[in-house]
Coordinates of C-alpha atoms in Angstrom, one line a residue:
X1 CA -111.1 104.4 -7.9
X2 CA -111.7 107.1 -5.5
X3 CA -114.9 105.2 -4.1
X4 CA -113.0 102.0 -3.8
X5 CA -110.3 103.5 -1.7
X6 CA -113.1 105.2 0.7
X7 CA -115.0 101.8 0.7
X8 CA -111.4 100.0 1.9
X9 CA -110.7 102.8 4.5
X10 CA -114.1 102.3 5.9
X11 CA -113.9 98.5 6.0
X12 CA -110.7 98.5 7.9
X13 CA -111.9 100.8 10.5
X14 CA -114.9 98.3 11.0
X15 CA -112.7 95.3 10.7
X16 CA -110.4 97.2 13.5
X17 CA -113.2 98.1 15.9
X18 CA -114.8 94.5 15.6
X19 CA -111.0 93.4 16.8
X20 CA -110.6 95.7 19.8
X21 CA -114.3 94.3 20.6
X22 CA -114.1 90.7 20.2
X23 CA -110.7 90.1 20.4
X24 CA -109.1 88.0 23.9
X25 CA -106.0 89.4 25.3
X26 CA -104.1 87.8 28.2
X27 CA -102.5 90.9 29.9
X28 CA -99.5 90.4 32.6
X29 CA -99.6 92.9 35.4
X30 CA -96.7 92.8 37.6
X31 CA -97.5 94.7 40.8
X32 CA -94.8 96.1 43.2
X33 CA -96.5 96.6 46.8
X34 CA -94.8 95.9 50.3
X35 CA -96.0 93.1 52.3
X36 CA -94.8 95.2 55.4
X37 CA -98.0 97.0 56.6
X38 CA -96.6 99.7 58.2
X39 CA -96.0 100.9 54.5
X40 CA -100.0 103.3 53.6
X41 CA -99.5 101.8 50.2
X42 CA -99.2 98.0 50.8
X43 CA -100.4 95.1 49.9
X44 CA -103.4 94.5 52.1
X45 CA -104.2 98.0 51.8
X46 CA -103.5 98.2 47.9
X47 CA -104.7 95.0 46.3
X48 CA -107.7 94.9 47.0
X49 CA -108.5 98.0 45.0
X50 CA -106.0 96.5 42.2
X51 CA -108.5 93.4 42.3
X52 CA -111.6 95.3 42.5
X53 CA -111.0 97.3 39.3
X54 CA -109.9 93.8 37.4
X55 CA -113.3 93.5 38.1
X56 CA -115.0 96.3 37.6
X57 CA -113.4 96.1 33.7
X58 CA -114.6 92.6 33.1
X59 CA -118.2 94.2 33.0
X60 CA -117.5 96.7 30.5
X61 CA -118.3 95.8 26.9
X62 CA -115.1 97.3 25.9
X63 CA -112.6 95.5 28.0
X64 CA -114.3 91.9 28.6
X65 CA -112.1 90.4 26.5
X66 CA -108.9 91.2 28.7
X67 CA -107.8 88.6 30.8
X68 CA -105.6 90.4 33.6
X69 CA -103.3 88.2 34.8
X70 CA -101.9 89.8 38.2
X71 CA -98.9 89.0 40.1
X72 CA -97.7 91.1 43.1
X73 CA -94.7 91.0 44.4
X74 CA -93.1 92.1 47.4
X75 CA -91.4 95.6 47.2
X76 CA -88.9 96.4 50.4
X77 CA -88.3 100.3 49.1
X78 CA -84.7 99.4 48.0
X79 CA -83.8 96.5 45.9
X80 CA -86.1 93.8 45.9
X81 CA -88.4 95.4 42.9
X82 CA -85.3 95.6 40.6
X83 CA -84.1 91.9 41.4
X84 CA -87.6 90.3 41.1
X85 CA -87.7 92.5 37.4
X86 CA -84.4 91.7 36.0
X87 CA -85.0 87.5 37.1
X88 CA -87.6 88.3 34.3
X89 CA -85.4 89.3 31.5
X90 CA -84.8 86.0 30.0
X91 CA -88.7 85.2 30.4
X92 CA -91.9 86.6 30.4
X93 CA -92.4 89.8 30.8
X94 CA -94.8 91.9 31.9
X95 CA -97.4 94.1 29.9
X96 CA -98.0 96.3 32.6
X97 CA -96.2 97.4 36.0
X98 CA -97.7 98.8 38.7
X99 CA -95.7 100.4 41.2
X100 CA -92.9 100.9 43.1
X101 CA -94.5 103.5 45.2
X102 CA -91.0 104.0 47.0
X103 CA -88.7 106.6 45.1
X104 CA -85.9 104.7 45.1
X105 CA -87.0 101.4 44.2
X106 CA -89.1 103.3 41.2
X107 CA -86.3 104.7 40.0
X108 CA -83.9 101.6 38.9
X109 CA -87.6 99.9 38.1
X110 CA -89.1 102.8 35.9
X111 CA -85.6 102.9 33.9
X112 CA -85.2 99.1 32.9
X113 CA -89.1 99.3 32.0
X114 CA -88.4 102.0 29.7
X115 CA -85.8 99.7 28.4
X116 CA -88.3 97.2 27.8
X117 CA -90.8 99.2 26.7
X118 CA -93.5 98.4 29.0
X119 CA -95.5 101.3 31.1
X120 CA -95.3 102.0 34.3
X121 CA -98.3 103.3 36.3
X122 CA -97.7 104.6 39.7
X123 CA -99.6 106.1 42.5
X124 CA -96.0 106.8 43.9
X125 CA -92.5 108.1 42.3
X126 CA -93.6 111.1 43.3
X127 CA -90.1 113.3 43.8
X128 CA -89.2 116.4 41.1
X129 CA -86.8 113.8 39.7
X130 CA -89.8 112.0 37.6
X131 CA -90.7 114.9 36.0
X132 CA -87.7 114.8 33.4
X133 CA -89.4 112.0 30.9
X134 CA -87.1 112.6 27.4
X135 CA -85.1 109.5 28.2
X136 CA -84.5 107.1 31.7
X137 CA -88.2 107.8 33.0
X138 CA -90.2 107.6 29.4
X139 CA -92.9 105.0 30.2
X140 CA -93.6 106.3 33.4
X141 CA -97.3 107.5 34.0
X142 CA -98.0 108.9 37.3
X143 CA -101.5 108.1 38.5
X144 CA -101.2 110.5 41.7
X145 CA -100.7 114.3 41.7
X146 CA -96.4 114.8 42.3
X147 CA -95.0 117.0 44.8
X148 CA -94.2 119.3 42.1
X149 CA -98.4 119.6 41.2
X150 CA -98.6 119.9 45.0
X151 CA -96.5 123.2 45.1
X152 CA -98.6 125.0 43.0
X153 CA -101.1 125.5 45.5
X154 CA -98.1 127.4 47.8
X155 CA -97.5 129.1 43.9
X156 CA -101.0 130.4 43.9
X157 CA -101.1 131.3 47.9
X158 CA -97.9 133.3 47.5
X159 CA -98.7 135.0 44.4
X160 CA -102.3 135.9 45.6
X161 CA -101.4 137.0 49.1
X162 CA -98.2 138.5 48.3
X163 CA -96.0 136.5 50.7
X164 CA -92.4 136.6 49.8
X165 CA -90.3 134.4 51.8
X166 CA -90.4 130.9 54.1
X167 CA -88.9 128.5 56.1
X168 CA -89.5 125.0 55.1
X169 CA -88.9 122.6 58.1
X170 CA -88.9 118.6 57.4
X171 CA -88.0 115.3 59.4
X172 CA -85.3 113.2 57.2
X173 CA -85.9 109.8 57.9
X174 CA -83.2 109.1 55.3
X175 CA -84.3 106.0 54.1
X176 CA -87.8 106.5 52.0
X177 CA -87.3 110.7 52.9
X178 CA -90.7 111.5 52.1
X179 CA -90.6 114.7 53.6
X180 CA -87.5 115.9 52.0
X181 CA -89.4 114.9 48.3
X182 CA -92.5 116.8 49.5
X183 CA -90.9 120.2 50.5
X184 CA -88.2 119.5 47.3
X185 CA -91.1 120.0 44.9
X186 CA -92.0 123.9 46.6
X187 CA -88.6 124.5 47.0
X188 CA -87.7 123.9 43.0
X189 CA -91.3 125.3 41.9
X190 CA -90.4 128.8 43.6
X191 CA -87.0 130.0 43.1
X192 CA -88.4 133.6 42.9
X193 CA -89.0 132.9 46.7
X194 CA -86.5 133.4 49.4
X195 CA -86.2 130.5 50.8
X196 CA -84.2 129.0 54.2
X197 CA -84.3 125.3 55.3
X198 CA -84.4 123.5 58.9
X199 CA -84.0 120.0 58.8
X200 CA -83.6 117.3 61.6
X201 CA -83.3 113.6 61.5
X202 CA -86.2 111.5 62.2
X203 CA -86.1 110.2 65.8
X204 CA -84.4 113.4 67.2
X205 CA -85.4 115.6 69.4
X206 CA -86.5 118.4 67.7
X207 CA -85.0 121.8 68.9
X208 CA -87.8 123.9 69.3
X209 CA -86.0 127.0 70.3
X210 CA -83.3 126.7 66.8
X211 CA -86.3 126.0 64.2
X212 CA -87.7 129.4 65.9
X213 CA -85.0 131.8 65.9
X214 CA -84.9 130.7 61.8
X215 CA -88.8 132.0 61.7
X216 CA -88.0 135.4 62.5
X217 CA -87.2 136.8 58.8
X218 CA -89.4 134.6 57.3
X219 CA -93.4 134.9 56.3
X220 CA -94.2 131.5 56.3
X221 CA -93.4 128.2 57.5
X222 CA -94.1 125.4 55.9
X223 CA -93.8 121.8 57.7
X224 CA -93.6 118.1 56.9
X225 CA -93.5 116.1 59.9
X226 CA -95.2 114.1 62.7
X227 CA -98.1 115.0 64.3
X228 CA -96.2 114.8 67.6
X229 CA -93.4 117.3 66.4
X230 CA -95.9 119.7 64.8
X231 CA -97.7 119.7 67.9
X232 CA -94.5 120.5 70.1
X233 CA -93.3 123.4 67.2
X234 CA -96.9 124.8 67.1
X235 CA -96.9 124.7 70.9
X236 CA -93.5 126.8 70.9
X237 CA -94.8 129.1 68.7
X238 CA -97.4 129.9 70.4
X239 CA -95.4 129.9 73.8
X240 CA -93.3 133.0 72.0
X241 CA -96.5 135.0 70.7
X242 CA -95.6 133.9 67.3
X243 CA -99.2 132.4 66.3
X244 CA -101.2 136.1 66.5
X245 CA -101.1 136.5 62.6
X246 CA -97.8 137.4 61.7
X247 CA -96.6 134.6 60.7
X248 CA -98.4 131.8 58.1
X249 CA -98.1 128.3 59.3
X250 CA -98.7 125.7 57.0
X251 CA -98.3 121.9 57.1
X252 CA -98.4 119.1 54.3
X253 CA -100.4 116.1 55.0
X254 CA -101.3 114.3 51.8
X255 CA -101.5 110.6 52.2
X256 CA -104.4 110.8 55.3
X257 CA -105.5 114.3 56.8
X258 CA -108.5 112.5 58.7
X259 CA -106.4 113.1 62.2
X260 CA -106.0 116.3 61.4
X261 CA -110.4 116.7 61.0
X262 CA -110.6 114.5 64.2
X263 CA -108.7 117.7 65.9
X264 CA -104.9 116.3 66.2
X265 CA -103.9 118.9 68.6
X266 CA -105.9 117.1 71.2
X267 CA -104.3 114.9 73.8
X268 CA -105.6 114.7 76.9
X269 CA -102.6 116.7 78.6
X270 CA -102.5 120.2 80.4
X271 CA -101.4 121.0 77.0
X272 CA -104.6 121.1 75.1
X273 CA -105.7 124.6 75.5
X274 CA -103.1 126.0 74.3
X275 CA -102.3 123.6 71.5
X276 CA -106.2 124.0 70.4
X277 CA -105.3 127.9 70.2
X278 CA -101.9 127.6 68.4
X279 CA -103.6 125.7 65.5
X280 CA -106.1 128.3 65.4
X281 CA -103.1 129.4 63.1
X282 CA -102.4 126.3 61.4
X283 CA -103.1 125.2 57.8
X284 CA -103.2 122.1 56.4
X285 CA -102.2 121.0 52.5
X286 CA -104.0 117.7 51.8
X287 CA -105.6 116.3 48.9
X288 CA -109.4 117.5 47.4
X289 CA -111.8 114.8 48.8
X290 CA -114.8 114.3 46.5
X291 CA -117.5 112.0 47.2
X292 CA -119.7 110.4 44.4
X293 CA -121.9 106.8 44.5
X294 CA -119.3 104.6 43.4
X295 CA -116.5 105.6 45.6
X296 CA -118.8 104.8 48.5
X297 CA -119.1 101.5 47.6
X298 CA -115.7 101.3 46.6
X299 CA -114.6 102.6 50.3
X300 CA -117.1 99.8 52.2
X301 CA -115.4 96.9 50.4
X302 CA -111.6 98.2 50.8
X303 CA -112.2 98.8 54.4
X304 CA -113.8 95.4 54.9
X305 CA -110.9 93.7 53.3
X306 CA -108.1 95.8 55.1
X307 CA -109.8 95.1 58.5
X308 CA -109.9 91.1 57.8
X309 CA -105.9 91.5 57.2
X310 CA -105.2 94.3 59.6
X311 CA -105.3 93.8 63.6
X312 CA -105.8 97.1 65.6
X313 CA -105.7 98.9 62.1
X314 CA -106.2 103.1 63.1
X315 CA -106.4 104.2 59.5
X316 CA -109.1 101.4 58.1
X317 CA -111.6 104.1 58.5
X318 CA -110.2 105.8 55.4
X319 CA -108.8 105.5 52.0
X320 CA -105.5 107.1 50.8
X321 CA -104.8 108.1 47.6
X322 CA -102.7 104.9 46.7
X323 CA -105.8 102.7 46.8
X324 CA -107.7 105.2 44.6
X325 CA -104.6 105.3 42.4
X326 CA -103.9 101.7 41.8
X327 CA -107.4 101.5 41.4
X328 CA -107.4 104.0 38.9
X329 CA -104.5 102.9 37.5
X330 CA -105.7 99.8 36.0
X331 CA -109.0 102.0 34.2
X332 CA -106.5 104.3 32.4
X333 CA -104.2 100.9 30.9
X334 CA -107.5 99.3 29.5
X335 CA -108.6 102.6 28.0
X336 CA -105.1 103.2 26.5
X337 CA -104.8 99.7 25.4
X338 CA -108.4 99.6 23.5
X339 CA -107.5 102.6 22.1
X340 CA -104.0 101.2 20.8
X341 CA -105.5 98.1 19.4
X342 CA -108.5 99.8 18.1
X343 CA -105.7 101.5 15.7
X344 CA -104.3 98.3 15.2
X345 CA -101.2 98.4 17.5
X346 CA -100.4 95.6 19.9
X347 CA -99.8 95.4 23.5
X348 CA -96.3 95.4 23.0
X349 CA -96.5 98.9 22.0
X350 CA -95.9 100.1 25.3
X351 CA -94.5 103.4 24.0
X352 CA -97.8 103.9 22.2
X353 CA -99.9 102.8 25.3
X354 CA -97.9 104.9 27.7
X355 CA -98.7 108.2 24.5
X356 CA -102.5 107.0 24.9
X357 CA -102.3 107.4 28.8
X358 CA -101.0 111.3 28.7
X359 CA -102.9 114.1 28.1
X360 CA -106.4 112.8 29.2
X361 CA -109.1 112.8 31.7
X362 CA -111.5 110.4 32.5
X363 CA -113.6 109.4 35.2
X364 CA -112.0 107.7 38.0
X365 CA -113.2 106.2 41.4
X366 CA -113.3 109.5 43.4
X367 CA -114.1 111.5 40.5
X368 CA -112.5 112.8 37.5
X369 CA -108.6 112.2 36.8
X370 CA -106.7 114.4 34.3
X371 CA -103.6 113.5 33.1
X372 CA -101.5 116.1 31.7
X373 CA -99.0 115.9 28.6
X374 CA -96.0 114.7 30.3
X375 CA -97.4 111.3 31.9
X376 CA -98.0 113.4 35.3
X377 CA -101.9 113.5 37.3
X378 CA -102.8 117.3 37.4
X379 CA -103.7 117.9 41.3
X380 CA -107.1 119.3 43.5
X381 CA -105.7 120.5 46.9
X382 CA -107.6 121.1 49.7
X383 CA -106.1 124.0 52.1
X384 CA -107.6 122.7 56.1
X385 CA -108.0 125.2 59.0
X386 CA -110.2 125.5 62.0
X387 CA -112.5 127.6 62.1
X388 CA -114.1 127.7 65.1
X389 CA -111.4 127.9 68.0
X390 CA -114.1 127.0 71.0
X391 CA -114.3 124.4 69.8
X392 CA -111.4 123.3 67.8
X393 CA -113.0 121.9 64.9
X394 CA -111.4 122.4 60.9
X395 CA -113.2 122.5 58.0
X396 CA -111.7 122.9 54.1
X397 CA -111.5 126.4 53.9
X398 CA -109.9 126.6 50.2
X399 CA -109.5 124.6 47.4
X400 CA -107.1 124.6 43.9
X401 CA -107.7 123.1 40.9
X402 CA -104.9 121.9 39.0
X403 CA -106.6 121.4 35.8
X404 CA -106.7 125.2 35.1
X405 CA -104.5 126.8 38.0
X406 CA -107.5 128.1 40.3
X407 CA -107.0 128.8 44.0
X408 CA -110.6 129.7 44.9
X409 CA -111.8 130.6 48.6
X410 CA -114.9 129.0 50.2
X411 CA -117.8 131.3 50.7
X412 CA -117.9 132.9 53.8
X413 CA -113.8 132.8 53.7
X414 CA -112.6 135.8 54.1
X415 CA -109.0 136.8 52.2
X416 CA -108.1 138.7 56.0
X417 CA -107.1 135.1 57.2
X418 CA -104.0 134.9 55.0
X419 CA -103.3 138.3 55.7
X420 CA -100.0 139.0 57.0
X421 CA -100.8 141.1 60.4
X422 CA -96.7 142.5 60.0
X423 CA -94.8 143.2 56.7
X424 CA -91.1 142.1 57.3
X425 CA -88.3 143.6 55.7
X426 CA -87.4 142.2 52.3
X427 CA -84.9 139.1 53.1
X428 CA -81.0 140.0 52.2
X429 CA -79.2 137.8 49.4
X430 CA -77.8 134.8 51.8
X431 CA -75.8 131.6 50.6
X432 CA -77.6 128.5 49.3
X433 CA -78.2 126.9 52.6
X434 CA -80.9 124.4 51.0
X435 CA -79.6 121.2 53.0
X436 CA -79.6 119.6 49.9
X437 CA -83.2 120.4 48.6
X438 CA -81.7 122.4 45.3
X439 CA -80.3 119.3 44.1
X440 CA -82.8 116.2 44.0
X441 CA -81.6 113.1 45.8
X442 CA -82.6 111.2 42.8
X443 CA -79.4 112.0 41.1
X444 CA -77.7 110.3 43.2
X445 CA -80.1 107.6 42.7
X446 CA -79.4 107.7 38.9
X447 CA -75.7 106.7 38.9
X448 CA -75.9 104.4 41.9
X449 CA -79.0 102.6 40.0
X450 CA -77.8 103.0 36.5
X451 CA -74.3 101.1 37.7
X452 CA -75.9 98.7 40.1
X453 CA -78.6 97.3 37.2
X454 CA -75.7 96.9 35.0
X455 CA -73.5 94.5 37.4
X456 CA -76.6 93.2 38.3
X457 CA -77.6 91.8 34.8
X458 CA -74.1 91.1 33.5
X459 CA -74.2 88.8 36.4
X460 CA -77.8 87.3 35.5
X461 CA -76.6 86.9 31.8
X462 CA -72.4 85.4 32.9
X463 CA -74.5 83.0 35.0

């Protein structure tokens, strides 16, 4: 009996893997990506790499047998993702989502998803709100490192160095607020740190001489803003002896750092001397850049397509990380969805799919991708400085690994740079003055979404 039942077992698994080889699966992908290009992550940026990795999958043994069946529709960063889902609750709907990038728009998306049970896979939703998955944001796997995974480089920097407290300074553009997300994830990863914020609405001028009297009992200042308003702060600074190495200056650029390699503090003004010197002191976050065969070819094609689309395109020489992530994206579904099927689930399992997705690696585009056990992309940082001032050129001075927590110094680096030239006193206890960062924006969000969905299907089903 005993050899029958093994015999059985064994047949089963053979029966299942001849299945998930032979079997043909038409798979719907609803993809959320602006049409506006002023948006890094839209469509004639983004689909193309969606496109290419549809076929990059029909010429592996494993997945031939999917049939992706891609729609993309337009997503404005408010409402229009939500509306275009919920006019498919009485229809098809999809296997897979891609997208919204946007934080709010993901937010009512991702929850009515979850609903459904279909994953989501984004390269965007990015804010500390995400991170809670027990319940509204289940299905949700996030392709691209969060704000959160980019804190922890600022986590290691502090701890190693032994900085203790910072100003974080952001443009609020109120709208997408980008910035505000960024410097929310350091803010909420570091409560340990004494903390002050300064921020100013986009379009503003911004008051060079109030964002500096805030520096003084600070260590560091961190910054998420335009090139043209770092350029006029780190011009200040230097104006006021404030760039001589008592004071860390740090900036986050993660969507497209290139500018900043190009030497951003150049102009062609009277300016340029002393804005070349001032970011002498200057550091820049931005995501680790590997380079590998595929990803070459990968790049050529994506900037071919983006420059048929694009007129007087200035970042067509380089890839973001939504293009790698969408691209991505699509490789970690098929795996997950061979793997499902190959134990004899079915595509409608998109609870099971979305379990297959965490707690992984495998090889993307650019290089390896881990996914860690809550649905979020574990993030390599690279920390940007100049190193030689004559002639104002950066290179990556620094890099950590998010896979095991490693914050490791390039040779020939030396520590002495992040060296604090004067201790200040330790900061006294002051009043939250956190300009909203200590609470995410996303709650918020969560009412205002959670009520409008609601009115906004009743309606859909009263009709």
């Amino acid at each position: 009996m005993l050899s029958l039942c093994n015999l059985y077992v064994c047949l089963s698994a053979a029966l299942m893997q001849a299945v998930a080889h032979n079997v043909t699966e038409n798979i719907e992908v609803l993809a959320f990506l602006p049409q506006n290009n002023s948006y890094l992550f839209s469509f004639a940026r983004v689909a193309p790499a969606v496109l290419y990795a549809e076929r990059i999958l029909k010429t592996d043994g494993r997945f031939s047998g999917f049939r992706f069946n891609i729609h993309f529709e337009d997503s404005d960063c408010l409402n229009s993702a939500m509306f275009t889902l919920v006019d498919r609750s009485c229809g098809q709907k999809p296997h897979l989502i891609l997208g919204p990038v946007c934080e709010y728009a993901a937010a009512a998306v991702v929850r009515l998803a979850s609903h459904w049970n279909v994953p989501v896979i984004s390269a965007g939703a990015l804010a500390a709100g995400f991170s809670n998955k027990n319940a509204e944001y289940a299905h949700l796997t996030r392709i691209a490192p969060s704000y959160v995974k980019m804190a922890e480089i600022f986590t290691a920097m502090f701890e190693r160095f032994d900085w203790r407290s910072a100003l974080l300074v952001y443009e609020d553009d109120k709208e997408e607020r980008n910035c505000y997300f960024t410097l929310e994830g350091i803010y909420h990863l570091m409560p340990d740190i004494h903390m002050k914020t300064y921020a100013f609405s986009e379009g503003d001028a911004l008051d060079t001489d109030d964002v500096l009297q805030n520096i003084i009992d600070t260590e560091v200042v961190i910054m998420c803003m335009g090139a043209e308003k770092i350029r006029e702060l780190m011009l200040a600074a230097h104006k006021r002896q404030l760039t001589s190495g008592n004071y860390m200056f740090f900036n986050v650029d993660l969507f497209n750092a290139s500018s900043y390699g190009n030497g951003s503090w150049r102009k062609g003004d009277k300016y340029d001397n002393n804005a070349k010197q001032a970011y002498a002191s200057l550091n820049t976050v931005t995501l680790l850049r590997t380079v590998k065969p595929e990803f070459e070819k990968f790049s050529e094609e994506m900037k071919t397509s983006m420059k048929q689309v694009l007129r007087d395109c200035k970042d067509c020489e380089s890839i973001n990380m939504f293009a790698e992530g969408f691209h991505d994206a699509m490789l970690l579904y098929a795996i997950a969805l061979y793997e499902a099927m190959k134990n004899g689930y079915s595509k409608l399992n998109g609870s099971e799919i979305t379990s297959r997705m965490w707690n992984r690696t495998f090889e993307g585009i650019a290089g390896q991708v881990s996914i860690d056990e809550n649905g979020d992309r574990n993030g390599d940082f690279s920390l940007i400085a100049m190193t030689n001032i004559g002639s104002g050129t950066y290179e990556v001075v620094a890099n950590y690994f998010g896979g095991n927590g490693s914050f490791q110094l390039l040779p020939g680096i030396s520590a002495d740079r992040f060296t604090l030239k004067g201790r200040h006193k330790s900061p006294p206890e002051i009043p939250d003055n956190s300009c909203g960062l200590g609470v995410s924006a996303l709650t918020g969000v969560i009412v205002g979404a959670v009520l409008g969905a609601v009115m906004l299907i009743t309606f859909y089903f009263i009709r």
